[in-house]
Coordinates of C-alpha atoms in Angstrom, one line a residue:
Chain E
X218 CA 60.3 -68.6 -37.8
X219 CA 58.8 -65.2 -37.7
X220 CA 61.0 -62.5 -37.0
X221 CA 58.3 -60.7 -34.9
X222 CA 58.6 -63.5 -32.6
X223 CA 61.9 -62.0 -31.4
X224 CA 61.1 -58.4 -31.7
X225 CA 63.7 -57.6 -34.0
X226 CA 66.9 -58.6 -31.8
X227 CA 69.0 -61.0 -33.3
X228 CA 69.5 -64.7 -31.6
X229 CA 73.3 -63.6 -30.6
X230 CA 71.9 -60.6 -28.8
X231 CA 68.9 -63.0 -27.3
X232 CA 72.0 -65.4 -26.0
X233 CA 74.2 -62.5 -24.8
X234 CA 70.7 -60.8 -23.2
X235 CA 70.4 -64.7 -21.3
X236 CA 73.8 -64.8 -20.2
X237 CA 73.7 -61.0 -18.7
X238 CA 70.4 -61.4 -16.8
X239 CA 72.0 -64.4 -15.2
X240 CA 75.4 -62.9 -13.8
X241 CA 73.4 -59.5 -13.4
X242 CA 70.7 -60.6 -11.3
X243 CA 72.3 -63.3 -9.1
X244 CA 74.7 -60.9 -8.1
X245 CA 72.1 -58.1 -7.3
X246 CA 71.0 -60.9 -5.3
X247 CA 74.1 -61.9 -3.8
X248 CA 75.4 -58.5 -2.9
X249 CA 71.8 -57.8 -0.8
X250 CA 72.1 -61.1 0.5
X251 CA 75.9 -60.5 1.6
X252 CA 74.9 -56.7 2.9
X253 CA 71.7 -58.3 5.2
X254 CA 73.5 -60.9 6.6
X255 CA 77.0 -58.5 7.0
X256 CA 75.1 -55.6 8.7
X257 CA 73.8 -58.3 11.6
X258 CA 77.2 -60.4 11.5
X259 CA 78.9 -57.2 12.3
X260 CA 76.9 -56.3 15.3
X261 CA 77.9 -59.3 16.5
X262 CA 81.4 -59.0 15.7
X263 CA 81.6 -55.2 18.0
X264 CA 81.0 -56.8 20.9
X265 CA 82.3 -60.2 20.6
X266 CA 85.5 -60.5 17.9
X267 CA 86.3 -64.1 19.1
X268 CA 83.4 -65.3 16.7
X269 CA 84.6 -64.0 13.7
X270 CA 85.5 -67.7 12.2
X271 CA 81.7 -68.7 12.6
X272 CA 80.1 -65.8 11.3
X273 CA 82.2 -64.9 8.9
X274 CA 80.6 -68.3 6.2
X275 CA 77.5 -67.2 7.1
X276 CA 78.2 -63.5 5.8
X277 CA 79.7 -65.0 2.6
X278 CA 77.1 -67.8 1.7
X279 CA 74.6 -65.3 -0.2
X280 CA 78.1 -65.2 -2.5
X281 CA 77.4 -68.2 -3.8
X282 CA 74.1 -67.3 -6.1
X283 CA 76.4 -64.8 -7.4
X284 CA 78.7 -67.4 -8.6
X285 CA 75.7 -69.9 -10.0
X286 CA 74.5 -66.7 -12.1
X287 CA 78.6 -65.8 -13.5
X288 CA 78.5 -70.2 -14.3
X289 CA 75.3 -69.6 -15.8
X290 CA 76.6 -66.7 -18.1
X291 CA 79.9 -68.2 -19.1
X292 CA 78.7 -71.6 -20.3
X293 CA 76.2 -70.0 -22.7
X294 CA 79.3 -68.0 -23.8
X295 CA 81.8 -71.2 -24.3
X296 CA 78.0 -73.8 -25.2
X297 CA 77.4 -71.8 -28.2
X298 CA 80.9 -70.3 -28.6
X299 CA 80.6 -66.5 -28.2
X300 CA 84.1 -66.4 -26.9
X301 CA 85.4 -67.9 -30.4
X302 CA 83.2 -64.8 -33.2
X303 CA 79.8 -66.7 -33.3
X304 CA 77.6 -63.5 -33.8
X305 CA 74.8 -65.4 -36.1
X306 CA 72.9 -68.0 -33.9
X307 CA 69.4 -68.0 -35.3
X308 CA 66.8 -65.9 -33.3
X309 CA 64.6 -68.8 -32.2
X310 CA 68.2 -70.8 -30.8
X311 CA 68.8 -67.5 -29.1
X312 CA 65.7 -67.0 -27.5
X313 CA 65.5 -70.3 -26.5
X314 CA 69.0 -70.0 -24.6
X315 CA 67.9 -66.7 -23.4
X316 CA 65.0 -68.7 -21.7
X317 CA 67.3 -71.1 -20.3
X318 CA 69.5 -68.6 -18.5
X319 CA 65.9 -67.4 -16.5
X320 CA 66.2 -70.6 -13.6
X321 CA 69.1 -69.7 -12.8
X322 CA 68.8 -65.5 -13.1
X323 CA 65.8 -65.4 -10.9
X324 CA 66.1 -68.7 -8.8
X325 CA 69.7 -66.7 -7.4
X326 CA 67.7 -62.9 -7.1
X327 CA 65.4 -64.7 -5.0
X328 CA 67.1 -67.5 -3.1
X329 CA 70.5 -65.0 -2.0
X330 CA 67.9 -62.4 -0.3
X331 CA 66.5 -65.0 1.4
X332 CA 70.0 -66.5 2.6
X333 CA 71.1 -63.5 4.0
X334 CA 68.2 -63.5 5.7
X335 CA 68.4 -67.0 7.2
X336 CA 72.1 -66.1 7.5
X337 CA 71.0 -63.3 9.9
X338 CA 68.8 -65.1 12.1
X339 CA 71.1 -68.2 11.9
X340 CA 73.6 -65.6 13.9
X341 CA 72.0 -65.3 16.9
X342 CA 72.3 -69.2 17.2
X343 CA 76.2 -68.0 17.1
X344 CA 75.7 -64.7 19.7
X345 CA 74.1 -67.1 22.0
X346 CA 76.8 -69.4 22.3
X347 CA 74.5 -72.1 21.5
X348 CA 76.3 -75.5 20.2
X349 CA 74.2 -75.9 17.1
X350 CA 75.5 -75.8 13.5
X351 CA 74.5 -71.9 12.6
X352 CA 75.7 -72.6 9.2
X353 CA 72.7 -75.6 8.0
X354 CA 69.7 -73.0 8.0
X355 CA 70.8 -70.6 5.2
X356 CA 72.3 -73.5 3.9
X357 CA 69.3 -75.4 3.2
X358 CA 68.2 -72.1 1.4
X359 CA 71.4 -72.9 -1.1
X360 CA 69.9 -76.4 -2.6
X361 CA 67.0 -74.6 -4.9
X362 CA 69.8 -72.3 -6.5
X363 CA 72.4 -75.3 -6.9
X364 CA 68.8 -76.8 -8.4
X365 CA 68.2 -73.8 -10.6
X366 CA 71.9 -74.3 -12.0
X367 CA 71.5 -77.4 -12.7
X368 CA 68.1 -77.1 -14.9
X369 CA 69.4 -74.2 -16.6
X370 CA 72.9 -75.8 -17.5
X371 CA 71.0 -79.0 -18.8
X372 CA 69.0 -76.6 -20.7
X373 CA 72.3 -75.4 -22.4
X374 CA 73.0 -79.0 -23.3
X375 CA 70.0 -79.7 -24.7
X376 CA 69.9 -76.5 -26.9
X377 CA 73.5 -76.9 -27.1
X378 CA 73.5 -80.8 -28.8
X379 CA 70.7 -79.5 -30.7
X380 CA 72.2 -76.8 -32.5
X381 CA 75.2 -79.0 -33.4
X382 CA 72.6 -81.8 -34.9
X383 CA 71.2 -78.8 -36.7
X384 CA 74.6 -77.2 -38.1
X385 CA 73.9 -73.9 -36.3
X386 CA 76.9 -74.4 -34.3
Chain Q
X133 CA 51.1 -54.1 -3.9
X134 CA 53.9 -54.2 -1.7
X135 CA 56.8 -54.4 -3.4
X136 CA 59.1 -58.3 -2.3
X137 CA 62.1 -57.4 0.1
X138 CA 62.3 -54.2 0.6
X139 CA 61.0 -54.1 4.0
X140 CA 63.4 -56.5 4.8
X141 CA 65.9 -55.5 3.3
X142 CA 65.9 -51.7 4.5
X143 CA 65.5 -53.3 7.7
X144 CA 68.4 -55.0 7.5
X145 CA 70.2 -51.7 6.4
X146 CA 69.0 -49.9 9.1
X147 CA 68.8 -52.1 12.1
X148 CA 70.8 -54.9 11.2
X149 CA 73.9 -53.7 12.8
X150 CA 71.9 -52.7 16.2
X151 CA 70.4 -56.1 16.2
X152 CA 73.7 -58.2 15.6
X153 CA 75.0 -56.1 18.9
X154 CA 71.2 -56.6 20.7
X155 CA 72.0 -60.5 19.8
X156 CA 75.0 -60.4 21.8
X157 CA 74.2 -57.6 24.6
X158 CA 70.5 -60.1 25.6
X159 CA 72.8 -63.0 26.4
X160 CA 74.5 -60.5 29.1
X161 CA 71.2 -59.5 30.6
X162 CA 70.3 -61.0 33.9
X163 CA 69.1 -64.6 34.3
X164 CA 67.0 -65.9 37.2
X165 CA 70.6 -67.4 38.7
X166 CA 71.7 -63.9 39.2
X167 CA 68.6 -62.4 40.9
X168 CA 69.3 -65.7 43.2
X169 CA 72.7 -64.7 44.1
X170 CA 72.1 -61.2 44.7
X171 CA 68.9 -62.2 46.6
X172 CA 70.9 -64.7 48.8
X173 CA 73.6 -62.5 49.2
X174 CA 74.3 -61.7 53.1
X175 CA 75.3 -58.1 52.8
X176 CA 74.5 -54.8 50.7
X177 CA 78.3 -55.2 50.1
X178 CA 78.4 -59.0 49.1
X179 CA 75.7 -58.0 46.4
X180 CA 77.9 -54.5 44.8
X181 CA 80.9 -57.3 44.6
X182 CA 79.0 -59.5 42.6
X183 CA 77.4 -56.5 40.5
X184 CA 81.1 -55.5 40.3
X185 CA 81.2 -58.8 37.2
X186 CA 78.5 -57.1 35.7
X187 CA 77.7 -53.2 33.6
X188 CA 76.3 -52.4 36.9
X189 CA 79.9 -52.7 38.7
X190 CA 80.8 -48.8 37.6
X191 CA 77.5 -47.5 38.4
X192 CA 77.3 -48.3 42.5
X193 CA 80.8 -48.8 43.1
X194 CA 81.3 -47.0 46.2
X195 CA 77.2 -46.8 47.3
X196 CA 76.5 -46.8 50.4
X197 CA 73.1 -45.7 51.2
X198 CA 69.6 -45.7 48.8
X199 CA 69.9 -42.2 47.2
X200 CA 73.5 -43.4 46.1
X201 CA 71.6 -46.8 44.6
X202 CA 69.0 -44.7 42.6
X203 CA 71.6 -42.1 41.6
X204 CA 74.0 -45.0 40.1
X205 CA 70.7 -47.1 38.6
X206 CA 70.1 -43.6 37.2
X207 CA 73.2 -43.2 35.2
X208 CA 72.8 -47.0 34.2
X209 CA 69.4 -46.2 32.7
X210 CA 70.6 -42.9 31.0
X211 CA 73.1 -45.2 29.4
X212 CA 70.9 -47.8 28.3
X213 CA 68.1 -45.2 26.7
X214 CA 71.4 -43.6 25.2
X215 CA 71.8 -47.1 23.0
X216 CA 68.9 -46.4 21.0
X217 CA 69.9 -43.7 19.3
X218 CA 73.2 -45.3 18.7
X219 CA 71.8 -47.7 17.4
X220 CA 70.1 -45.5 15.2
X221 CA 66.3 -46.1 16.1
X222 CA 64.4 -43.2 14.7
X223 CA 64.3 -40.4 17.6
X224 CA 60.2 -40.8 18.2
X225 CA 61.7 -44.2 19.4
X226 CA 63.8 -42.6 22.0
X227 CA 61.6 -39.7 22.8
X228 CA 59.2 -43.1 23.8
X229 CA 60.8 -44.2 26.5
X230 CA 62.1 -40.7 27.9
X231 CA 58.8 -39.2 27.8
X232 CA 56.8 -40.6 30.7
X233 CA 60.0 -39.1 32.9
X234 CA 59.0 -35.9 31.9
X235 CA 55.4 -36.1 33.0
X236 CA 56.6 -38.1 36.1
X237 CA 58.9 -34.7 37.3
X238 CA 55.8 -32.2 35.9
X239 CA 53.5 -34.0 38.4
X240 CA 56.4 -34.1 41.3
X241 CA 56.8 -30.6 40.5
X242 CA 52.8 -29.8 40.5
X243 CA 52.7 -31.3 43.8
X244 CA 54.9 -30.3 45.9
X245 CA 54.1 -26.9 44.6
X246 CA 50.5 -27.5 45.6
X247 CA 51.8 -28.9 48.7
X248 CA 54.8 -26.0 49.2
X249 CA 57.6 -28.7 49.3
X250 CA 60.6 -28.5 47.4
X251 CA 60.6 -31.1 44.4
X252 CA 64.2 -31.6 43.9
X253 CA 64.6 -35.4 45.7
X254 CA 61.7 -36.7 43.6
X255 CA 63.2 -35.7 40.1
X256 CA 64.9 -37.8 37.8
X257 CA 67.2 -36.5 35.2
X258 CA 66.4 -39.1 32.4
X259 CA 63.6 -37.1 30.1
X260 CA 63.5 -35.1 27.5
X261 CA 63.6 -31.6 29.2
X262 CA 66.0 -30.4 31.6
X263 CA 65.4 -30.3 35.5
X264 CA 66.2 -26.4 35.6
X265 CA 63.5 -26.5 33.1
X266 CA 60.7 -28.2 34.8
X267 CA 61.4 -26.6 38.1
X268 CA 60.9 -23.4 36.5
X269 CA 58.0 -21.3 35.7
X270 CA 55.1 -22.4 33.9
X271 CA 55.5 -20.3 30.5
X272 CA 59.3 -21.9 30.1
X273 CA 58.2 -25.5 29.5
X274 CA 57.9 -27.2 26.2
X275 CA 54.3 -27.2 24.6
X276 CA 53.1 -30.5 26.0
X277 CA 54.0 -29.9 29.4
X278 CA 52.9 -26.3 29.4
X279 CA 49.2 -27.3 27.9
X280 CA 49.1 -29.8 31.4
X281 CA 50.6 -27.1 33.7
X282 CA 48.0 -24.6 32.7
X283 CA 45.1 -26.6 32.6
X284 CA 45.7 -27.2 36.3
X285 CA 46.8 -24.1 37.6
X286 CA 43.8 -22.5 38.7
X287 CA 42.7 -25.5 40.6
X288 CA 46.4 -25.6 42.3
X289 CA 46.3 -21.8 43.1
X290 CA 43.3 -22.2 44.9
X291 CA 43.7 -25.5 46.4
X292 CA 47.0 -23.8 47.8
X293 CA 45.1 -21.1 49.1
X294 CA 42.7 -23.2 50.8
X295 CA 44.4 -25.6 51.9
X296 CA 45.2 -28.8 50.2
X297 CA 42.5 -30.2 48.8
X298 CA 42.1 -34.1 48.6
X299 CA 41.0 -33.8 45.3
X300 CA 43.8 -31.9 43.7
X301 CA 46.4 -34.4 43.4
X302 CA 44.3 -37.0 41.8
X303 CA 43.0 -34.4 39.0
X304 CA 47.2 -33.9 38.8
X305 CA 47.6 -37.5 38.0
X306 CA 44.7 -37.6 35.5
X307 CA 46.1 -35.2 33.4
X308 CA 49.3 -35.7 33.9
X309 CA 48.7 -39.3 33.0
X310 CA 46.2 -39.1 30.5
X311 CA 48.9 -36.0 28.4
X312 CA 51.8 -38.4 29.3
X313 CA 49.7 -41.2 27.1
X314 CA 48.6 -39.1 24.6
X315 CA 52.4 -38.5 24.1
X316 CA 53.4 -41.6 24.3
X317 CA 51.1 -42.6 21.5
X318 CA 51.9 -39.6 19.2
X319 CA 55.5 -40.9 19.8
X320 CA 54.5 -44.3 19.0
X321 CA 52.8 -43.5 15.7
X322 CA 55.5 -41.2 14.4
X323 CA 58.4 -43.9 15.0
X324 CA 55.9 -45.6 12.3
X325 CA 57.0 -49.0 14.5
X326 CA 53.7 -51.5 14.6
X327 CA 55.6 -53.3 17.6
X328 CA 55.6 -49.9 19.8
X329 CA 52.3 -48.6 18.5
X330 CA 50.7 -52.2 19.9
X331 CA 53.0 -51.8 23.3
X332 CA 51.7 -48.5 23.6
X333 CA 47.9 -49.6 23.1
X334 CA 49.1 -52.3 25.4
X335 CA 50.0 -49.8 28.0
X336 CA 46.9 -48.0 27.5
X337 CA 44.4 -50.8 28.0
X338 CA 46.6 -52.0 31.1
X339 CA 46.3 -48.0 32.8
X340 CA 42.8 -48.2 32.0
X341 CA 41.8 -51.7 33.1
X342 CA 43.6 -50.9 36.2
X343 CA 41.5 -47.3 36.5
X344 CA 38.1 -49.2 36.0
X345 CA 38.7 -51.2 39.4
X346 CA 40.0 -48.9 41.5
X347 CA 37.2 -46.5 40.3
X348 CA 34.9 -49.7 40.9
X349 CA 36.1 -49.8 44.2
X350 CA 35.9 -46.5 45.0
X351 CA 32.5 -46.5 43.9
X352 CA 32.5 -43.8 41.4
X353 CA 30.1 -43.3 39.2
X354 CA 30.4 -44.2 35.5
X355 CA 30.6 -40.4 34.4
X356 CA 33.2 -40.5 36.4
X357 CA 34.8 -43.4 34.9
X358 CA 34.2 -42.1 31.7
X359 CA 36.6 -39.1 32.2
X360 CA 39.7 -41.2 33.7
X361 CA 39.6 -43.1 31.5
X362 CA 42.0 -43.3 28.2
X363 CA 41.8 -43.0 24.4
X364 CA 44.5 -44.9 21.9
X365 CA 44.0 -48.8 23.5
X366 CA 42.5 -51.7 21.8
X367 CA 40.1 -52.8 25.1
X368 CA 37.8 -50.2 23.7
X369 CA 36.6 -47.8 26.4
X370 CA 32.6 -48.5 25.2
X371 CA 33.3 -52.0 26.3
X372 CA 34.7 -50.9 29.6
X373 CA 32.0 -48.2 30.1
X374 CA 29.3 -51.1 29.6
X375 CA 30.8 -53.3 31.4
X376 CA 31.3 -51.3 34.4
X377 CA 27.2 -51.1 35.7
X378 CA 27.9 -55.5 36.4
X379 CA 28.3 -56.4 39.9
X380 CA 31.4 -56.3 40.6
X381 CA 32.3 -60.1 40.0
X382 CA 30.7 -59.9 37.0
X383 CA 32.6 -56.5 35.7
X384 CA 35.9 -58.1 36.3
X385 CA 35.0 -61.6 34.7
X386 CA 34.2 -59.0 31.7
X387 CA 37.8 -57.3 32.0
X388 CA 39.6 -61.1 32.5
X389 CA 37.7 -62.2 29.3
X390 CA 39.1 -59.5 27.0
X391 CA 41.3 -60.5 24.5
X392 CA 43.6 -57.9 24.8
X393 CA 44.6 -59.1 28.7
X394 CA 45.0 -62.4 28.1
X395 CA 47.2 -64.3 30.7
X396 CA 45.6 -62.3 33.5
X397 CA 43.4 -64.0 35.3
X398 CA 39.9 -62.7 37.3
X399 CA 41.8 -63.3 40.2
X400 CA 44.8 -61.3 39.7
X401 CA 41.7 -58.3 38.9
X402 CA 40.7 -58.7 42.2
X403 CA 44.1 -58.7 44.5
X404 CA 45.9 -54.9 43.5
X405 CA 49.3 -56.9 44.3
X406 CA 48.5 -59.7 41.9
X407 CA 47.4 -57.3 39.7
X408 CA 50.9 -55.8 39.2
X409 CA 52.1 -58.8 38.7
X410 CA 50.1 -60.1 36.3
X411 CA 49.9 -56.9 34.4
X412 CA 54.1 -57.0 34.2
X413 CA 53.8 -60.6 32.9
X414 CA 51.8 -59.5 30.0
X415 CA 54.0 -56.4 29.1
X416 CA 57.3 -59.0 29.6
X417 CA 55.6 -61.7 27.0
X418 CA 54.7 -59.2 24.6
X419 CA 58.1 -58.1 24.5
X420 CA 59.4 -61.5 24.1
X421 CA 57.4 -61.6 20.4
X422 CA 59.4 -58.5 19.8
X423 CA 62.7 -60.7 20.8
X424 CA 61.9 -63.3 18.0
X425 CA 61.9 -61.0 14.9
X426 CA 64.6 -61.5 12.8
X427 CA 65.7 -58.0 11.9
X428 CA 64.1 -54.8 12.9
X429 CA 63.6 -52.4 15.4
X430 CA 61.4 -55.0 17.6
X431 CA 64.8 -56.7 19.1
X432 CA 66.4 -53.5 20.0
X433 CA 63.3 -52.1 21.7
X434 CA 62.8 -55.4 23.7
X435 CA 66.4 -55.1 24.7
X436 CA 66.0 -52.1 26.3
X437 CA 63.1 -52.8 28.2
X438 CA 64.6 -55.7 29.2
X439 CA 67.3 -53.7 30.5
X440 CA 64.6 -50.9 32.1
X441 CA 63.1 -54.2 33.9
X442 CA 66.9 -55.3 35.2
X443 CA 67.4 -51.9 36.3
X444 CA 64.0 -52.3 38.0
X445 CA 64.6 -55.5 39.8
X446 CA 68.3 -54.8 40.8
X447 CA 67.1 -51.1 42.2
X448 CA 64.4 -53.7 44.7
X449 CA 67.1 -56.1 45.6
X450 CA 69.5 -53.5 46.4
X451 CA 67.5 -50.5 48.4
X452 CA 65.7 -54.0 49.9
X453 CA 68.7 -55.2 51.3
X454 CA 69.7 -52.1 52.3
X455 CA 66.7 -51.8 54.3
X456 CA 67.1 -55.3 56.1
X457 CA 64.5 -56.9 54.2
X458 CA 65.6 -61.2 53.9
X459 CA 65.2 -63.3 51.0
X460 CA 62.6 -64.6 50.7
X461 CA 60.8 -61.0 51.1
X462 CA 63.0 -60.0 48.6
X463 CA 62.0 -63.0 46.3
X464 CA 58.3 -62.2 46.6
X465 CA 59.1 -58.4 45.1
X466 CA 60.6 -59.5 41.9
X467 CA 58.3 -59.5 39.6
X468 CA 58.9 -61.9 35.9
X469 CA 61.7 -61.9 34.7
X470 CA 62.8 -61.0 30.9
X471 CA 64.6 -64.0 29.7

């Protein structure tokens, strides 16, 4: 391949660039999503500390993108074996798993905001007193980042299974 | 372009923790089942016992006649205006709702100067400028109220030389009103809220559709018209103005048409009572849209003029009980209800 095609960084740093953009950006997007849903979930808690236990999942669900983006990041660091000295992948194999790590990276920016914004309208089901699960809404939010995981971890395995059938691992 | 989430999520910074404590404080405001017990209640006593469950319990504990009623609701609405800047709405947001008191004491004040009564039972201490302030001579009020004061006083000295003119205190509540809109929609357009800036054009096009008729039925001409009436609604005042040559069925089947009073029917035009009514339902149902967004100032602003409307309804159903008025009279002076 042509080197120009990876503007000069090497397929390690393309790999390591994947696996930071992944924890990086899902946890910009779970610490928004925690602070949107917190700020309204704490209203709610100064005038009424009895509902504490149902707001309090609510709060922490954004959280969870977070977490998809760290799983993200650590399996391409074990996949192509970072952890053990690997520093020569080839540039196209790095890019490639660089391109992996974007479902998951922007899938969790996007899909946290937006939970902590469900998660904040869900808490007025909760302020009401109303019977209905609070919880389901921003939890329905959570499928298309559990989806994004999943794409970019098979992507991993592919790339992965590749690069052993090609000796680059 | 606009930029994804960060509306929201400044929002959500700002107002977020004022809306989690709205979510909670609407649930406490009164439903229709508490206007029923207070209305069916069999004594002005019966109905402070049951306020005595609710925030109103500290506020007429021990009243005993009206002017101890509208003292108590007073400090209940001083309180309630004092939540939004806890809850950190922007001060134009505030200044909103205190504002019209201000012009409501000017004009008391105006008044019973041009009619050489004192003004001190018609003031309410809940604006923006002091009482001492307002009572005091001209050149000592704020800008706003000053320009209104002065633009009147030669007509008021010389009404009150002549003897009180009939014209006088309508040209006090033109101006008074027209300044106290003009403020309210300078306020409304710095608190950069689209929600207050429509309630205010809202307000407008209700003060003016309610000018047109009685002007209609006054028989005034449309010069006339055209002066009363006021800039800053969406009912644009051409429209009116045209309108306003029709016969008179056919003026108000203009006004009933208008987008911007939808829900209020030609027949609620024509009956001034109905009229109220109809116009209250409008401003309660636009205020429920405010209720439904998620996070922003919207919910907190509702709440409070949800709260103003409570304060509203529980000041009728106590000073009516008080005055020996029965249920069902009192039933038919509550207006809609916010939830």
């Amino acid at each position: 391949m042509n080197d120009l095609l990876w503007w000069g960084i090497s397929g390690t740093d393309w790999a390591l660039i994947g696996a930071g953009v992944a924890a990086v950006l899902g946890g910009i997007g779970s610490a928004v999503g925690i602070s949107v849903a917190s700020n309204v979930t704490s209203g709610i808690l100064s005038e009424d500390g009895t509902k504490f236990g149902k707001l309090l999942p609510i709060a922490a669900m954004p959280g969870t993108q977070g977490i998809y983006g760290f799983i993200g990041a650590v399996l391409v660091l074990i996949f192509f074996n970072l952890l053990g000295g690997q520093v020569d992948l080839p540039g196209a194999l790095g890019f490639k798993v660089f391109l992996a790590c974007l479902p998951v990276a922007f899938q969790c920016l996007v899909s946290a905001i937006y939970q902590g914004l469900t998660g904040a309208s869900a808490a007025r089901i909760v302020a009401a007193d109303q019977p209905a699960p609070a919880l389901i809404f921003p939890a329905l939010v959570e499928t298309y980042a559990v989806l994004a995981l999943i794409v970019t971890i098979l992507m991993l395995l592919g790339l992965q299974a590749a690069a052993q059938a090609a000796g680059a691992l | 372009m606009r930029v994804p989430f960060v509306k929201e999520v400044h929002d959500a910074t700002r107002y977020g923790f004022a809306v989690g404590k709205v979510r909670v404080l609407e649930t406490r405001v009164f439903r229709a089942a508490t206007y029923e017990r207070l209305i069916d209640a069999p004594s002005f006593d019966e109905q402070r016992r049951i306020l005595s469950e609710t925030p109103y319990g500290a506020f007429v504990e021990g009243a005993a006649t009206a002017d101890d009623v509208e003292a108590g609701l007073e400090r209940a609405l001083d309180e309630i205006y004092g939540f939004l800047v806890t809850a950190g709405l922007p001060d134009p947001v505030a200044r909103f709702f205190r504002v019209r008191y201000d012009y409501a004491n000017l004009r008391a004040v105006l008044k019973a100067r041009l009619l050489g009564v004192p003004a001190d039972d018609l003031l309410v201490d809940l604006g923006t400028v002091d009482l001492e302030t307002i009572t005091g001579p001209t050149p000592g009020l704020p800008e706003n109220l000053r320009a209104v004061a002065e633009g009147l006083e030669p007509v008021d000295g010389e009404d009150a030389v002549e003897g009180a003119s009939p014209i006088a205190p309508e040209r006090i509540d033109a101006a008074v009103e027209r300044a106290m809109f003009e403020d309210i929609l300078a306020c409304a357009k710095a608190s950069k809220s689209r929600f207050l800036r429509d309630l205010a054009a809202l307000e407008i096009d209700i003060a003016n559709a309610k000018t047109a008729i009685r002007a209609r039925r006054r028989e005034l001409d449309a010069s006339t018209l055209s002066g009363l009436l006021l800039p800053g609604g969406e009912l644009e005042v051409a429209d009116i103005q045209g309108a306003y040559e029709l016969p008179f069925e056919e003026f108000i089947e203009v006004l009933a048409r208008a987008p911007q009073l939808k829900g209020v029917s030609a027949q609620d035009l024509l009956d001034a009572e109905r009229l109220d009514v109809a116009t209250d339902g409008l401003a309660v149902r636009f205020l429920r849209s405010g209720r439904e967004v998620a996070i922003g100032p919207e919910p907190v602003i509702a709440y409070v003029m949800a709260r103003e409307a409570e304060v509203r309804a529980v000041r009728t159903l106590l000073i009516g009980k008080l005055a020996g008025l029965g249920p069902d009279a009192l039933r038919n002076r509550l207006r809609e209800v916010y939830v």
